[in-house]
Every structure is written in C-alpha cells, then in structure tokens.
C-alpha cells in the first residue's frame, strides 16, 4: 500500500504515534501535525495538499542540482542491479568509491589527494577528529590533541559533532562532551564588531581569538583549528575577508592543523568547488557531505591533505576506524553522476559569474531597505537577511528569534520555503536557480516581510 491511500490526517496521526523527528519539540509538532512533502521537481517542492513552494534551502543545504534528476535515479538503479553493496574493509574495494576518490582529488585544493567516506557530515567530522589526533600521536606528540572551534559552530549531532560544535543548547543535553575541545568567538561583525571597528580589523581580532587560545594552551598542546568557512546553521555568518588568511597564517606559525567543515559550502555553493578556494586557503582536512550527492543519497567524504595522509600511510599501521557504509557503491555512483552534472551544466561558474552576483544584488537592492531588515549578506548562493526592530540601533524584537519565525511563516504561506535561525532568515537555494527564480524569490520574500512587519509592529 502506498502513501496515497492515506489521508494527510492519517499520516500525521501515524507520524505522531511513531516518528521522533530531529531537532523537534515533539509535543508541539504533535499538536500541529507535520507538513507532508510528497513531491519535488526542479526548484519546487510540493506538499500532500498540492501546495507549491519555491525551495529556498535546497532541502537542507544539499539539493544543489535541484529535484527530479532522472540521471541520478538511473545511476542508483544501475549500480543496485549490478552490485548493491560490498564493503571496503578487509582489503576489498568496489569501483565507484575508487573513481569518486580520483574525481574528488582532482576538484579539491592541490594539497588534498585522499578521501575517507562516511554517510553523514557528522560521521566525517568524527573521522576528522580521530584522524588529526591520531596524526599527532603518530608524530610522537600525543599531548598535542586540543581542538579549537567556535561558538555557534555546527559540526553535526553525534557526540563528537556536538562537542566540536558551539551550540549551547546541544551541549546542555550532551551530559559530557568529548574532552579538550575549546570554543572561541565567531567572526560575525554585525553583532560583535566594536563601535567604529572596521570589518578588516574585526576579522583580524576574531582570528586573534584563535591565536590567544593556542597561546593559552601552549602550541604543543593544540592539534587543530576547525571551522565552517561560512557558518551555516549558526546563521550564514560570513567572515570579513581578513579572517581566513589570518587563520591560515596563525595555524602555520604554531604548527596547528587547519580543518575546514565544508558540509554546506562544498560543491559549488560559494561559486568555487570549495570555499577553501574562495578564500584562498589550504586546509589539512575538508569535511564534505550534503551536495556531494545533491542529497539524493546519504554520503560524506572527508578530504584528507597530503601531510596527514602520508603520515597515516607511512607510519600509521592499521587505523581502527570506519563504517559499514564507508564508500557505499550506490551512494558513490550517485555522487559521480551528480558531480558530472554540476560540471556539464557549468553550475559552479554560473554561481560565480552570474547568479551569485545577481542574488547579492537582489538582496541589496530589493530587501536591504525594508524596515525589518538590519543587514543582508551573501556569498555565491548562500545568504541571510537579518531581522531587527530598529535598523539604526540594531535592536532585536523580543524574545530573540521570535520575529524571524513570523517572517518565515509568512514566507511559507506565500510559496517560499526558508529557514529562520535566531533572527536570521536564511537562503541556500539549489544552484540551478536562474535570474528569474531569484526575482521570484525576491517578490515572495518582500511580501512576507511586509506581512510580518504589519504583525510585528501591531503587537
Ligand atoms: N557540518 C556542517 C557545517 C553542517 O552544516 C553537519 C556538519 C552535519 O552533517 P549531517 O549530515 O551529519 O547532518 C552539518 C549539517 C540547519 C541544519 O538547521 C544544518 C545541518 C543539519 C541539519 C540542520 O541549518 N547541517
């Protein structure tokens, strides 16, 4: 029996009875009932009642080539028929992860040539954490194991991912984080720059917080710094141009490894294959997932730089780590086809030269002037609209986060799927968006802002 035999109400009741959702207040959801998304095509998603929504989030930052790509279904089908699964343990391999690894080595920054697979971003961050600590142990420095991360960072929701991340609420429910991980300030000028401080100077100061943390621990005790090039779940927080080069300089100075979490920024979102290239930095590891398959299959790839890889290979012996689905043949076949489509359609270049700049102009020229908007910001096709009560003083509506939810609900009611995090409205659309899609998004967002302003100012 397919789901079409159930009414929305019945599906909601079964959902409420049996399904625990991620990051959800279950009681609240059960009272409201979940929205049932049943179909998707191109840039649109459709719910069970036939409502069309322009998907401003590419699913959850992942469906970069848009929905309804038969080629990916065909790649999965062909691979499942030929050989649905075999593992990469015990001196075995299958062809698709082999070929995908070669492709990823070609796309990644020059110093990166090896890949370790998982099924999710969080799993790959677990791998990255294990790997950098193991690296220093193999180099005879087991005490060099502290990791520096940032407040508001998101690195996934496993125990290691939560520990690496800087979300207070998640830490409070953890009951004990992985030891020896510290968090420093995030590079978010709109909120944290001092009066009169330039973006440039703020970026250097935010980077200095990393240097201070290294000096406080002693460089001999610090394994690595980890960061999202642009913080995603924390609110699309874009660092000043001075930040990443300074972080790279500091990491080199103190011989601290640089780990980038590109789960969101990877595979074209910023107008380059990786944000490492956008910011001109050479990380030792890059965590990737999501758009590697455009979300059509769960797959993550930790891209491992030559420095770590050569020690692991030459001095490592057996690395006691891996997952049943490391290098899953079907997921890797889908990834290969996805990357081929991104290349053939020139989506990365299109974001860099056309849709990215057009998207930035739409935000600046149409949205930034709105009475509720404190700031707009974007890189490539990743952006945020900051909701404030008072543009001049940056005062927020109270409680913090409540206003963006009002905007979001109006956006959804007007055909625009967006996410609210804190007081940031977030956009991370499929890379197939055209200028016309960006115009459509602009219309719907403006309408939502107008309706929200009416509600919020009246309250
Ligand atoms: N790193 C980053 C930077 C992420 O954004 C992960 C790791 C974890 O990936 P997995 O595949 O384990 O979920 C993510 C995931 C949100 C939201 O609310 C963001 C993510 C996941 C769920 C919700 O913006 N990012």
XYZ file of C-alpha atoms and ligand atoms in Angstrom:
484
model
C 0.000 0.000 0.000
C 1.445 3.365 -0.954
C 1.052 6.574 1.000
C -1.570 7.826 -1.476
C -4.029 5.518 0.252
C -3.698 7.567 3.425
C -5.210 10.970 4.085
C -2.984 13.751 5.375
C -4.681 13.446 8.763
C -3.963 9.716 8.929
C -0.318 10.214 8.004
C 0.004 12.923 10.637
C -1.512 10.650 13.250
C 0.860 7.804 12.420
C 3.756 10.270 12.342
C 2.788 11.498 15.796
C 2.406 7.971 17.139
C 5.713 6.552 15.954
C 8.160 9.034 14.485
C 10.640 11.030 16.534
C 11.865 13.918 14.361
C 15.311 15.554 14.526
C 15.660 18.854 16.411
C 11.961 18.957 17.241
C 9.747 19.776 20.193
C 7.704 16.612 19.829
C 4.734 17.728 21.844
C 4.381 20.907 19.811
C 4.706 19.063 16.491
C 2.111 16.500 17.521
C -0.376 19.250 18.272
C 0.163 20.946 14.910
C 0.821 17.917 12.669
C 3.722 17.801 10.256
C 3.684 19.238 6.770
C 3.916 16.265 4.413
C 6.228 16.976 1.476
C 5.385 14.407 -1.158
C 6.857 15.528 -4.464
C 9.542 17.785 -5.880
C 10.593 18.998 -9.301
C 13.361 21.390 -10.338
C 13.449 24.211 -7.753
C 9.999 23.413 -6.287
C 8.680 21.145 -3.562
C 5.015 20.164 -3.186
C 3.102 19.115 -0.093
C 0.383 16.487 0.124
C -2.263 19.132 -0.488
C -0.615 20.170 -3.748
C 0.833 23.444 -2.432
C 3.869 24.542 -4.436
C 6.823 26.009 -2.565
C 9.978 27.503 -4.026
C 12.670 25.719 -2.055
C 14.996 28.428 -0.790
C 17.015 25.930 1.249
C 17.804 23.212 -1.328
C 16.271 20.691 1.065
C 18.649 21.184 3.958
C 21.512 22.932 2.141
C 22.041 19.941 -0.106
C 19.973 19.584 -3.297
C 22.386 21.632 -5.409
C 21.273 20.282 -8.801
C 17.583 20.561 -7.950
C 14.919 17.888 -7.825
C 13.715 15.346 -10.339
C 17.040 14.430 -11.938
C 16.385 11.075 -13.563
C 20.084 10.556 -14.295
C 20.757 10.151 -10.576
C 17.921 7.669 -10.162
C 19.253 5.747 -13.139
C 22.802 5.725 -11.744
C 21.484 4.318 -8.452
C 19.301 1.762 -10.212
C 22.099 0.526 -12.447
C 24.507 0.220 -9.524
C 21.946 -1.538 -7.325
C 21.292 -4.098 -10.033
C 24.938 -4.725 -10.739
C 26.169 -4.746 -7.168
C 24.136 -3.039 -4.443
C 26.654 -3.327 -1.676
C 30.028 -4.543 -0.776
C 32.358 -3.146 1.861
C 35.766 -1.515 1.663
C 37.147 -3.374 4.683
C 39.416 -6.457 4.591
C 41.497 -5.371 1.586
C 38.405 -5.130 -0.650
C 37.054 -2.268 -2.679
C 34.366 -1.591 -5.240
C 34.876 0.537 -8.346
C 32.624 3.526 -7.636
C 34.381 4.839 -4.482
C 37.696 4.349 -6.275
C 36.617 6.521 -9.201
C 34.891 9.060 -6.973
C 38.082 9.460 -4.932
C 40.022 10.272 -8.091
C 37.420 12.829 -9.099
C 37.419 14.462 -5.666
C 41.221 14.650 -5.642
C 41.017 16.496 -8.974
C 38.456 19.006 -7.671
C 39.995 19.605 -4.228
C 42.799 22.070 -3.449
C 46.171 20.798 -4.694
C 47.464 19.566 -1.342
C 44.499 17.198 -0.955
C 44.543 13.811 -2.642
C 42.910 11.245 -0.329
C 39.330 10.568 0.716
C 37.707 8.779 3.674
C 33.982 8.068 3.302
C 31.055 8.093 5.707
C 27.308 8.522 5.382
C 26.835 11.916 7.022
C 28.648 15.141 7.766
C 28.753 14.327 11.454
C 30.361 10.952 10.793
C 33.017 12.611 8.694
C 33.741 15.117 11.446
C 34.175 12.170 13.819
C 36.668 10.787 11.321
C 38.425 14.147 11.077
C 38.732 14.470 14.848
C 40.068 10.928 15.194
C 42.458 11.460 12.315
C 44.071 14.715 13.449
C 44.621 13.425 16.979
C 45.972 10.152 15.600
C 48.257 12.147 13.294
C 49.933 13.946 16.167
C 50.237 10.719 18.165
C 51.962 9.112 15.179
C 54.266 12.139 15.011
C 55.277 11.454 18.627
C 53.178 14.249 20.118
C 50.125 12.579 21.682
C 49.630 15.543 24.005
C 49.101 17.835 21.012
C 45.407 16.993 20.921
C 43.382 20.088 21.791
C 40.932 21.281 19.145
C 39.903 24.913 18.824
C 36.437 25.589 17.435
C 33.987 28.494 17.599
C 30.858 29.492 19.469
C 27.750 28.891 17.327
C 29.628 26.445 15.091
C 27.637 23.487 13.786
C 29.525 20.287 13.089
C 26.735 17.717 13.314
C 24.856 15.980 16.078
C 26.857 12.887 17.000
C 28.703 13.148 20.316
C 31.888 14.295 18.574
C 29.979 16.630 16.238
C 28.137 18.221 19.142
C 31.374 18.558 21.101
C 33.103 20.223 18.169
C 30.093 22.469 17.589
C 29.470 25.536 19.676
C 25.723 25.380 20.228
C 24.948 25.832 23.935
C 21.568 24.087 23.828
C 23.102 20.974 22.304
C 25.929 20.934 24.849
C 23.449 21.190 27.697
C 21.799 17.945 26.585
C 25.066 16.119 25.989
C 25.917 15.014 29.501
C 29.636 15.250 28.888
C 31.430 16.405 25.772
C 34.497 14.873 24.127
C 37.332 16.354 26.201
C 39.814 19.008 25.194
C 37.774 20.993 22.708
C 37.511 24.755 23.291
C 35.385 27.411 21.587
C 36.352 30.970 20.716
C 34.380 33.898 19.297
C 32.792 33.666 15.868
C 33.735 36.145 13.117
C 30.357 37.898 12.939
C 30.930 41.618 12.568
C 27.274 42.753 12.569
C 26.910 41.689 16.179
C 30.431 41.567 17.567
C 32.392 44.407 15.946
C 33.175 47.252 18.326
C 31.803 50.722 17.577
C 33.950 52.194 14.804
C 35.883 48.967 14.227
C 36.320 48.225 10.504
C 35.382 44.836 9.057
C 39.049 44.272 8.309
C 40.143 44.942 11.880
C 37.299 42.908 13.287
C 38.336 39.935 11.124
C 41.878 40.147 12.488
C 40.590 40.405 16.049
C 38.333 37.355 15.599
C 41.341 35.435 14.233
C 43.445 36.619 17.161
C 40.993 34.845 19.471
C 42.288 31.624 17.898
C 45.894 32.671 18.453
C 45.100 33.533 22.075
C 43.567 30.090 22.594
C 46.687 28.481 21.116
C 48.957 30.513 23.401
C 46.815 29.796 26.431
C 47.035 26.027 25.886
C 50.603 26.112 24.565
C 51.084 25.347 20.881
C 52.486 21.918 21.773
C 49.066 21.003 23.090
C 46.950 22.178 20.164
C 46.196 19.724 17.357
C 43.947 21.746 15.095
C 41.520 24.540 14.482
C 38.160 23.607 12.934
C 35.735 25.981 11.245
C 32.991 26.290 8.672
C 34.296 28.761 6.058
C 30.891 30.430 6.366
C 28.892 29.390 9.408
C 25.690 27.838 8.082
C 23.280 26.576 10.728
C 24.578 29.328 13.014
C 23.030 31.880 10.642
C 25.073 32.238 7.428
C 27.730 34.258 9.197
C 30.205 35.478 6.624
C 33.640 36.399 7.957
C 35.445 39.546 6.816
C 37.991 38.982 4.023
C 40.835 39.387 6.507
C 39.768 36.416 8.665
C 40.708 33.209 6.820
C 44.144 34.269 5.544
C 44.997 35.317 9.092
C 43.732 31.994 10.470
C 45.933 30.199 7.945
C 48.933 32.297 8.983
C 48.336 31.592 12.673
C 47.892 27.853 12.118
C 51.158 27.713 10.166
C 53.024 29.792 12.724
C 52.131 27.438 15.581
C 52.046 24.227 13.536
C 48.346 23.724 14.189
C 46.363 21.772 11.574
C 43.550 23.543 9.747
C 40.289 21.597 9.449
C 37.551 23.069 7.278
C 33.971 21.902 7.592
C 32.542 22.398 4.109
C 29.447 20.261 4.594
C 27.393 23.264 3.466
C 29.891 25.293 1.437
C 31.272 22.392 -0.629
C 30.403 21.570 -4.250
C 29.754 24.972 -5.699
C 27.702 26.903 -3.195
C 30.170 29.784 -2.883
C 31.000 29.934 -6.603
C 34.032 27.642 -6.364
C 34.051 23.891 -5.853
C 35.136 24.512 -2.261
C 35.129 27.652 -0.125
C 38.804 26.905 0.588
C 39.324 28.103 -2.989
C 37.021 31.106 -2.489
C 39.121 32.196 0.492
C 42.467 31.063 -0.942
C 43.418 28.773 1.922
C 44.990 25.328 2.115
C 43.342 23.236 4.808
C 44.642 19.870 6.043
C 41.178 18.324 6.038
C 37.880 19.258 4.399
C 34.683 17.671 5.651
C 32.073 17.341 2.898
C 28.639 15.709 2.592
C 25.213 17.052 1.545
C 25.707 18.366 -2.034
C 28.248 15.630 -2.809
C 25.178 13.670 -3.929
C 22.831 16.687 -4.014
C 21.142 14.852 -1.134
C 19.916 12.026 -3.397
C 21.902 9.528 -1.297
C 23.473 9.818 2.149
C 27.206 10.149 1.628
C 30.059 12.104 3.147
C 33.676 12.425 2.154
C 36.465 13.635 4.381
C 39.108 15.063 2.057
C 42.497 14.451 3.639
C 45.565 16.546 2.879
C 48.938 15.062 1.930
C 50.596 15.894 5.229
C 48.189 13.820 7.308
C 47.737 11.130 4.672
C 51.430 10.439 4.244
C 51.972 10.011 7.992
C 48.905 7.789 8.216
C 50.125 5.628 5.347
C 53.835 5.547 6.211
C 53.749 5.385 9.999
C 50.174 4.503 10.866
C 49.763 0.756 10.688
C 46.082 -0.057 10.928
C 43.746 2.891 11.612
C 40.992 1.402 13.750
C 38.148 3.370 12.243
C 35.457 3.043 9.588
C 31.798 2.474 8.909
C 29.785 -0.313 7.277
C 28.814 2.137 4.582
C 32.221 3.789 4.048
C 32.413 4.056 0.258
C 28.900 2.726 -0.374
C 28.825 1.788 -4.068
C 25.325 3.140 -4.778
C 25.908 6.435 -2.966
C 29.255 6.843 -4.760
C 27.663 6.117 -8.161
C 25.096 8.827 -7.463
C 27.837 11.240 -6.352
C 29.790 10.640 -9.558
C 26.727 11.400 -11.673
C 25.908 14.467 -9.562
C 29.412 15.905 -9.972
C 29.246 15.188 -13.696
C 26.000 17.188 -13.945
C 27.414 20.102 -11.936
C 30.385 20.158 -14.323
C 28.441 19.689 -17.551
C 25.952 22.416 -16.699
C 28.688 24.755 -15.516
C 26.825 25.391 -12.265
C 29.873 26.445 -10.259
C 30.905 29.053 -12.826
C 27.299 30.185 -13.144
C 27.107 30.863 -9.409
C 30.409 32.715 -9.513
C 29.789 34.876 -12.564
C 26.049 35.224 -12.888
C 23.552 34.002 -10.308
C 25.726 34.685 -7.249
C 26.253 38.381 -8.091
C 22.600 38.689 -9.210
C 21.424 37.121 -5.931
C 23.601 39.590 -3.973
C 22.110 42.495 -5.956
C 18.564 41.254 -5.342
C 19.232 41.172 -1.599
C 20.926 44.578 -1.552
C 18.606 46.455 -3.904
C 15.258 44.941 -3.006
C 15.466 43.542 0.522
C 18.067 45.534 2.454
C 15.954 48.707 2.506
C 12.959 47.037 4.133
C 12.007 48.348 7.575
C 12.563 44.991 9.277
C 15.962 44.312 7.740
C 19.147 45.163 9.620
C 21.579 43.602 7.178
C 21.674 41.356 4.130
C 24.726 39.293 3.269
C 25.651 36.571 0.804
C 28.447 34.688 -0.867
C 27.566 32.766 -4.012
C 24.117 31.277 -3.452
C 24.183 31.369 0.313
C 22.672 34.338 2.080
C 20.914 35.758 5.108
C 18.524 38.548 5.965
C 18.883 39.881 9.488
C 15.565 40.825 11.113
C 15.640 43.754 13.538
C 13.156 46.003 15.291
C 15.256 49.106 14.761
C 17.596 49.390 11.785
C 19.643 52.214 13.305
C 20.305 50.710 16.728
C 20.172 47.029 15.610
C 17.731 46.373 18.450
C 16.018 42.978 18.087
C 12.415 42.064 18.657
C 11.983 40.289 21.962
C 12.496 37.445 22.615
C 15.420 36.954 20.236
C 14.432 34.663 17.373
C 10.695 35.293 17.625
C 10.496 37.774 14.735
C 12.254 35.632 12.126
C 9.721 32.882 12.773
C 6.903 35.304 11.907
C 8.658 36.195 8.649
C 9.301 32.543 7.886
C 5.663 31.565 8.426
C 4.520 34.312 6.058
C 7.169 33.246 3.553
C 5.931 29.665 3.583
C 2.308 30.818 3.315
C 3.383 32.793 0.243
C 5.128 29.953 -1.517
C 8.687 30.475 -0.286
C 10.410 27.821 1.824
C 13.033 29.477 4.024
C 14.649 28.754 7.331
C 14.863 31.007 10.376
C 17.747 30.658 12.781
C 17.884 33.126 15.602
C 16.883 36.378 13.904
C 18.454 35.405 10.593
C 16.328 34.391 7.608
C 18.411 32.013 5.576
C 18.643 31.189 1.901
C 20.690 28.384 0.381
C 18.889 27.543 -2.856
C 19.680 24.941 -5.495
C 22.441 26.087 -7.837
C 20.038 25.671 -10.764
C 18.270 28.888 -9.772
C 18.208 31.375 -12.641
C 17.798 35.151 -12.564
C 14.054 34.582 -12.973
C 13.960 32.267 -9.942
C 15.889 34.839 -7.924
C 13.349 37.508 -8.943
C 10.510 35.213 -7.898
C 12.184 34.616 -4.537
C 12.652 38.371 -4.097
C 8.926 39.004 -4.708
C 7.853 36.370 -2.220
C 10.321 37.424 0.458
C 9.279 41.076 0.167
C 5.658 40.119 0.541
C 6.477 38.028 3.621
C 8.448 40.912 5.128
C 5.551 43.326 4.572
C 3.045 40.977 6.190
C 5.402 40.223 9.059
C 6.053 43.900 9.663
C 2.329 44.520 9.923
C 2.037 41.720 12.542
C 5.165 42.634 14.468
C 4.597 46.377 14.669
C 0.996 45.864 15.739
C 1.938 43.510 18.581
N 28.870 20.245 9.448
C 28.142 21.278 8.999
C 28.833 22.568 8.693
C 26.781 21.139 8.797
O 26.058 22.174 8.364
C 26.978 18.857 9.559
C 28.321 19.057 9.724
C 26.418 17.509 9.873
O 26.004 16.849 8.749
P 24.950 15.642 8.912
O 24.925 15.031 7.544
O 25.502 14.723 9.934
O 23.648 16.259 9.348
C 26.180 19.887 9.082
C 24.713 19.672 8.917
C 20.126 23.551 9.972
C 20.749 22.235 9.787
O 19.201 23.639 10.781
C 22.032 22.142 9.329
C 22.632 20.885 9.199
C 21.916 19.754 9.511
C 20.622 19.853 9.981
C 20.027 21.104 10.131
O 20.546 24.522 9.347
N 23.939 20.826 8.801
